[in-house]
Amino acid sequence: MKDKIIHKATDLFITLGFKSVTMDDIANEMGISKKTIYTHFSNKTALVKEVTLSLFETISCGIDTIRAQEKNPIEELYEIKKYMMLQLKNEKSSPQYQLQKYYPEIYDTLKGKHFEKMHACTLINLQRGISQGLYRKTLAIEFVARMYFIGVNGIKDGALFPLEKFPKAALFEEYLEYHLRGIVTKEGLQTLNKFIKNTVHNA
């Protein structure tokens, strides 16, 4: 039952936001009593913490699966971006903003884990791209990796990028292209243009 509660709560939190969803909402959606939820979670904060950590582990495993396929580094980033869009499917809420505002300690813990995971993955992606001649050899990879993390998190700011002007999928697409155009070689640009063309064709 605990796993079922986490699964349903994750879906509701991501779709509607961490503040917007109440324990009553989760109980009603599952057709159970609120008391049942409280037998597994002492309060909503405890549930939010479990949900965010569970979601992080799920996404991390998914990214590791993509990386294990050892596709070329540019294709790898596009596959990860596509996977992230499927996992974080919201277009109408700002779960990250609500998490940061109402559960700051959980947000800070999650952000730290996110940085560690993304930083390590990005460094390896950059090193592979350089070795394959797709990224420039002169890149300061530690700097680029940290700037990429800042950018990915920055474009989630609803005040800077309101959803009505910047649909999430298109925004991430634009940022990924922006990132890659700054680091690719001529050979890498050919590969990048292929993915951009396919994205436009499939839109």
Short mmCIF file of C-alpha atoms in Angstrom, two decimals:
data_model
loop_
_atom_site.label_atom_id
_atom_site.label_comp_id
_atom_site.label_asym_id
_atom_site.label_seq_id
_atom_site.Cartn_x
_atom_site.Cartn_y
_atom_site.Cartn_z
CA MET A 1 0.00 0.00 0.00
CA LYS A 2 2.85 2.37 0.80
CA ASP A 3 4.24 2.07 -2.74
CA LYS A 4 0.77 2.64 -4.21
CA ILE A 5 0.39 5.82 -2.15
CA ILE A 6 3.81 7.07 -3.31
CA HIS A 7 2.92 6.29 -6.94
CA LYS A 8 -0.41 8.12 -6.81
CA ALA A 9 0.99 11.05 -4.82
CA THR A 10 3.85 11.42 -7.32
CA ASP A 11 1.41 11.63 -10.22
CA LEU A 12 -0.74 14.23 -8.44
CA PHE A 13 2.18 16.32 -7.17
CA ILE A 14 3.85 16.47 -10.58
CA THR A 15 0.58 17.26 -12.35
CA LEU A 16 -0.91 19.75 -9.88
CA GLY A 17 1.93 20.85 -7.59
CA PHE A 18 3.12 19.94 -4.09
CA LYS A 19 1.14 22.66 -2.30
CA SER A 20 -2.04 22.26 -4.34
CA VAL A 21 -2.57 18.57 -3.55
CA THR A 22 -3.89 17.69 -0.09
CA MET A 23 -3.87 14.39 1.75
CA ASP A 24 -7.66 14.31 1.23
CA ASP A 25 -7.10 14.60 -2.53
CA ILE A 26 -4.76 11.61 -2.51
CA ALA A 27 -7.12 9.54 -0.36
CA ASN A 28 -10.10 10.38 -2.60
CA GLU A 29 -8.17 9.53 -5.76
CA MET A 30 -7.17 6.16 -4.31
CA GLY A 31 -10.54 5.39 -2.75
CA ILE A 32 -9.00 4.94 0.71
CA SER A 33 -9.28 6.77 4.01
CA LYS A 34 -6.85 9.50 4.97
CA LYS A 35 -6.12 7.46 8.09
CA THR A 36 -4.65 4.74 5.87
CA ILE A 37 -2.16 7.23 4.43
CA TYR A 38 -1.18 8.38 7.91
CA THR A 39 -0.36 4.81 8.94
CA HIS A 40 2.50 4.97 6.42
CA PHE A 41 3.42 8.67 6.57
CA SER A 42 3.35 10.75 9.74
CA ASN A 43 2.46 13.94 7.84
CA LYS A 44 2.41 15.46 4.36
CA THR A 45 6.03 16.60 4.63
CA ALA A 46 7.14 13.00 5.16
CA LEU A 47 5.15 11.96 2.08
CA VAL A 48 6.59 14.77 -0.04
CA LYS A 49 10.11 13.74 1.02
CA GLU A 50 9.54 10.10 0.06
CA VAL A 51 7.93 11.09 -3.24
CA THR A 52 10.77 13.39 -4.29
CA LEU A 53 13.50 10.90 -3.37
CA SER A 54 11.63 8.06 -5.10
CA LEU A 55 11.15 10.15 -8.23
CA PHE A 56 14.82 11.14 -8.21
CA GLU A 57 15.91 7.49 -8.00
CA THR A 58 13.52 6.51 -10.81
CA ILE A 59 14.81 9.25 -13.09
CA SER A 60 18.43 8.48 -12.21
CA CYS A 61 17.96 4.82 -13.14
CA GLY A 62 16.32 5.83 -16.41
CA ILE A 63 19.21 8.13 -17.28
CA ASP A 64 21.73 5.41 -16.41
CA THR A 65 19.92 3.05 -18.77
CA ILE A 66 20.21 5.59 -21.60
CA ARG A 67 23.90 6.22 -20.86
CA ALA A 68 24.62 2.47 -20.85
CA GLN A 69 23.61 2.34 -24.51
CA GLU A 70 26.72 4.44 -25.30
CA LYS A 71 25.13 6.41 -28.12
CA ASN A 72 27.10 9.36 -29.46
CA PRO A 73 27.14 12.15 -26.83
CA ILE A 74 24.81 14.49 -28.77
CA GLU A 75 22.22 11.77 -29.31
CA GLU A 76 22.57 10.81 -25.64
CA LEU A 77 21.61 14.33 -24.51
CA TYR A 78 18.58 14.33 -26.79
CA GLU A 79 17.47 10.93 -25.48
CA ILE A 80 17.84 12.11 -21.88
CA LYS A 81 15.90 15.28 -22.68
CA LYS A 82 13.09 13.21 -24.24
CA TYR A 83 13.02 10.91 -21.21
CA MET A 84 12.88 13.85 -18.79
CA MET A 85 9.95 15.36 -20.68
CA LEU A 86 8.03 12.11 -20.30
CA GLN A 87 8.76 11.90 -16.57
CA LEU A 88 8.14 15.55 -15.69
CA LYS A 89 5.02 15.87 -17.79
CA ASN A 90 3.42 18.94 -16.22
CA GLU A 91 2.52 21.97 -18.32
CA LYS A 92 0.03 23.61 -15.98
CA SER A 93 1.79 23.59 -12.61
CA SER A 94 5.15 24.54 -11.17
CA PRO A 95 6.01 21.67 -8.81
CA GLN A 96 9.62 22.77 -8.43
CA TYR A 97 8.59 26.30 -7.42
CA GLN A 98 6.07 24.95 -4.90
CA LEU A 99 8.62 22.51 -3.51
CA GLN A 100 11.16 25.31 -3.10
CA LYS A 101 8.69 27.67 -1.44
CA TYR A 102 6.82 25.33 0.88
CA TYR A 103 9.37 22.54 1.50
CA PRO A 104 12.76 24.32 1.31
CA GLU A 105 14.74 21.68 3.22
CA ILE A 106 13.51 18.92 0.92
CA TYR A 107 14.19 21.13 -2.09
CA ASP A 108 17.77 21.80 -0.98
CA THR A 109 18.43 18.09 -0.41
CA LEU A 110 17.00 17.22 -3.81
CA LYS A 111 18.94 20.00 -5.54
CA GLY A 112 22.17 18.69 -4.03
CA LYS A 113 21.47 15.17 -5.28
CA HIS A 114 20.44 16.55 -8.67
CA PHE A 115 23.70 18.48 -8.99
CA GLU A 116 25.87 15.49 -8.05
CA LYS A 117 24.12 13.24 -10.58
CA MET A 118 23.91 15.75 -13.41
CA HIS A 119 27.44 17.06 -12.88
CA ALA A 120 28.95 13.57 -13.08
CA CYS A 121 26.89 12.65 -16.16
CA THR A 122 27.69 15.91 -17.94
CA LEU A 123 31.43 15.61 -17.32
CA ILE A 124 31.47 12.12 -18.83
CA ASN A 125 29.33 13.29 -21.76
CA LEU A 126 31.75 16.17 -22.43
CA GLN A 127 34.80 13.92 -22.21
CA ARG A 128 33.25 11.41 -24.62
CA GLY A 129 32.24 14.18 -27.00
CA ILE A 130 35.78 15.56 -27.07
CA SER A 131 37.33 12.12 -27.61
CA GLN A 132 34.94 11.47 -30.53
CA GLY A 133 35.66 14.81 -32.15
CA LEU A 134 32.11 16.10 -31.64
CA TYR A 135 32.98 18.69 -28.96
CA ARG A 136 35.87 21.18 -29.04
CA LYS A 137 39.09 20.00 -27.40
CA THR A 138 39.62 23.41 -25.76
CA LEU A 139 36.49 23.20 -23.61
CA ALA A 140 36.84 23.94 -19.90
CA ILE A 141 34.66 20.97 -19.06
CA GLU A 142 34.24 21.72 -15.35
CA PHE A 143 32.97 25.21 -16.19
CA VAL A 144 30.70 23.97 -19.01
CA ALA A 145 29.22 21.23 -16.80
CA ARG A 146 28.32 23.70 -14.07
CA MET A 147 26.90 26.24 -16.51
CA TYR A 148 24.75 23.53 -18.07
CA PHE A 149 23.35 22.65 -14.64
CA ILE A 150 22.61 26.31 -13.89
CA GLY A 151 20.84 26.69 -17.23
CA VAL A 152 18.71 23.57 -16.90
CA ASN A 153 17.53 24.75 -13.49
CA GLY A 154 17.22 28.39 -14.50
CA ILE A 155 14.78 27.77 -17.34
CA LYS A 156 12.41 26.12 -14.86
CA ASP A 157 11.86 29.53 -13.23
CA GLY A 158 8.26 30.39 -14.05
CA ALA A 159 8.83 34.09 -13.38
CA LEU A 160 11.54 34.27 -16.05
CA PHE A 161 9.97 31.76 -18.43
CA PRO A 162 6.17 31.79 -17.96
CA LEU A 163 4.49 28.71 -19.42
CA GLU A 164 2.11 30.72 -21.58
CA LYS A 165 5.10 32.15 -23.46
CA PHE A 166 7.56 29.28 -23.12
CA PRO A 167 5.98 25.79 -23.34
CA LYS A 168 8.21 23.44 -21.37
CA ALA A 169 9.08 20.97 -24.14
CA ALA A 170 10.00 23.73 -26.61
CA LEU A 171 12.00 25.56 -23.93
CA PHE A 172 14.15 22.54 -23.13
CA GLU A 173 14.63 21.92 -26.85
CA GLU A 174 15.86 25.49 -27.32
CA TYR A 175 18.18 25.31 -24.33
CA LEU A 176 19.72 22.00 -25.40
CA GLU A 177 20.44 23.42 -28.86
CA TYR A 178 21.86 26.59 -27.25
CA HIS A 179 24.17 24.49 -25.06
CA LEU A 180 25.37 22.24 -27.86
CA ARG A 181 26.00 25.00 -30.41
CA GLY A 182 28.46 26.51 -27.97
CA ILE A 183 30.58 23.37 -27.65
CA VAL A 184 30.41 21.38 -30.90
CA THR A 185 33.04 21.04 -33.61
CA LYS A 186 32.18 21.17 -37.34
CA GLU A 187 31.61 17.42 -37.23
CA GLY A 188 29.47 17.79 -34.13
CA LEU A 189 27.42 20.52 -35.80
CA GLN A 190 26.47 18.13 -38.61
CA THR A 191 25.18 15.65 -36.04
CA LEU A 192 23.37 18.39 -34.15
CA ASN A 193 21.67 19.71 -37.30
CA LYS A 194 20.40 16.21 -38.01
CA PHE A 195 18.65 16.07 -34.64
CA ILE A 196 17.25 19.59 -35.05
CA LYS A 197 15.90 18.64 -38.48
CA ASN A 198 14.33 15.46 -37.10
CA THR A 199 12.76 17.41 -34.23
CA VAL A 200 11.17 19.90 -36.63
CA HIS A 201 10.03 17.08 -38.93
CA ASN A 202 8.40 15.16 -36.07
CA ALA A 203 6.81 18.23 -34.43
#
